[in-house]
Amino acid sequence: MATGSRNTVRLKTPVRAEDLQQLELGDVVFLEGHVYTAREGIYRKVITEGHKLPEGLTELTNVSFHCSPAASANDDGTFNIGAVTATASFRFGALIPAWFEASDCLLILGKGGMTEEDYRNVFVPRGARYLTTVGYGTGALLGRGIKNVKAVHWLEELGIAQAIWVLEVENFGPFLVDSDGEGRSLFEQHNARLNQRIEGLYEGLKQPALSRMGES
């Protein structure tokens, strides 16, 4: 379904490689099925310390999310999640090759994207893609797409922000496709266009008077 010049795509998890191949830069994606959260605490535990991911997780879904949830516990031991706040994915670029090997992940969700070098060298050979959240302040919007918490792992050890939260989702999004099958980045392409014109915006203006602490 077209939205202006973009397509709206709905994917079921676990995602299939052939479905990901059809994604184009800037497509709007919604997910249905299961995703799980994983960030530095999980990467450290699995990649650095050598622990295996919880049994059955990789069979359930191949979609992981760089985020922390706003979770609260119910009296019966279940949890409610009202919002999920994405964290910047560029911080994990060096760890993604090992993460792919450990998790068989094909789709990573996060904020801000990674570099085209990461996409070309790591994502493309595996047929994996990266989706980014749309702007800031969308945590509550994404929270509406969470049906329930299927499981939580290593909560006492790692805490709410770093634990693995396995989420059943429906109409979960919107996310933007930041990487394509050739390793191009939506963000980097737009940044390159903006940088071509940035000097022209300052042409004819006085030099800025920012001299404190070596500012320029």
XYZ file of N, CA and C in Angstrom, residues 1-10 20-30 116 119 129-134 174-181 183-190 193:
138
model
N 0.852 -1.188 0.000
C 0.000 0.000 0.000
C 0.882 1.231 0.000
N 0.653 2.158 -0.906
C 1.516 3.317 -1.042
C 1.116 4.409 -0.067
N 2.120 5.120 0.497
C 1.912 6.288 1.329
C 2.797 7.376 0.766
N 2.266 8.218 -0.125
C 3.116 9.160 -0.829
C 4.057 8.384 -1.709
N 5.354 8.610 -1.536
C 6.354 7.890 -2.313
C 6.845 6.649 -1.578
N 6.269 6.348 -0.412
C 6.709 5.212 0.382
C 5.652 4.121 0.366
N 6.103 2.900 0.640
C 5.196 1.772 0.776
C 5.002 1.453 2.247
N 3.812 1.013 2.602
C 3.558 0.488 3.935
C 3.569 -1.031 3.847
N 4.418 -1.653 4.658
C 4.623 -3.098 4.608
C 4.301 -3.695 5.972
N 3.600 -4.807 5.967
C 3.285 -5.500 7.211
C 3.973 -6.862 7.193
N 12.108 -9.697 3.416
C 13.044 -8.600 3.664
C 13.657 -8.093 2.367
N 13.847 -8.974 1.400
C 14.441 -8.567 0.134
C 13.582 -7.542 -0.597
N 12.310 -7.517 -0.318
C 11.404 -6.595 -0.998
C 11.384 -5.209 -0.371
N 11.995 -5.048 0.799
C 11.964 -3.756 1.483
C 12.861 -2.752 0.774
N 12.376 -1.531 0.654
C 13.137 -0.442 0.051
C 13.348 0.659 1.070
N 14.395 1.445 0.865
C 14.693 2.536 1.778
C 13.469 3.441 1.940
N 13.151 3.739 3.188
C 12.041 4.630 3.466
C 10.696 3.964 3.577
N 10.603 2.662 3.275
C 9.335 1.961 3.472
C 8.928 2.037 4.943
N 7.631 2.098 5.175
C 7.083 2.110 6.529
C 6.650 0.692 6.882
N 7.124 0.188 8.019
C 6.911 -1.218 8.380
C 6.165 -1.332 9.704
N 5.193 -2.243 9.734
C 4.512 -2.640 10.961
C 4.724 -4.149 11.138
N 26.778 2.704 6.724
C 26.676 1.917 5.497
C 27.730 0.821 5.464
N 26.215 -2.028 7.236
C 25.181 -2.643 6.414
C 25.788 -3.488 5.300
N 18.218 -6.882 7.731
C 17.850 -5.481 7.535
C 17.755 -4.764 8.885
N 17.774 -3.436 8.770
C 17.651 -2.591 9.958
C 16.469 -1.652 9.774
N 15.623 -1.559 10.821
C 14.503 -0.628 10.848
C 14.696 0.351 11.991
N 14.403 1.618 11.732
C 14.557 2.632 12.766
C 13.206 3.170 13.207
N 13.139 3.573 14.469
C 11.944 4.257 14.948
C 11.812 5.596 14.235
N 10.621 6.156 14.265
C 10.333 7.386 13.530
C 10.382 8.560 14.499
N 4.997 2.740 13.767
C 5.714 2.535 12.496
C 7.227 2.538 12.670
N 7.902 1.770 11.803
C 9.351 1.798 11.666
C 9.690 2.168 10.224
N 10.850 2.767 10.034
C 11.334 3.095 8.692
C 12.467 2.165 8.308
N 12.499 1.731 7.057
C 13.592 0.910 6.555
C 14.809 1.809 6.336
N 15.883 1.549 7.088
C 17.102 2.356 6.940
C 18.168 1.661 6.107
N 18.090 0.330 5.949
C 19.104 -0.375 5.152
C 18.425 -1.188 4.064
N 19.072 -1.248 2.890
C 18.507 -2.044 1.802
C 19.439 -3.188 1.430
N 19.088 -3.925 0.391
C 19.838 -5.105 0.001
C 21.219 -4.825 -0.544
N 23.132 -2.408 0.974
C 23.880 -1.830 2.080
C 23.802 -0.321 2.161
N 22.872 0.282 1.444
C 22.713 1.726 1.517
C 21.904 2.110 2.752
N 22.131 3.328 3.237
C 21.448 3.831 4.419
C 20.578 5.024 4.052
N 19.332 4.997 4.469
C 18.430 6.122 4.239
C 18.973 7.385 4.885
N 19.428 7.287 6.138
C 19.938 8.453 6.847
C 21.181 9.017 6.168
N 22.116 8.141 5.810
C 23.357 8.633 5.215
C 23.102 9.277 3.855
N 22.174 8.761 3.094
C 21.846 9.373 1.805
C 21.281 10.770 1.986
N 20.380 10.935 2.940
C 19.796 12.254 3.165
C 20.813 13.218 3.771
N 22.944 14.671 1.027
C 22.266 15.728 0.277
C 22.263 17.037 1.059
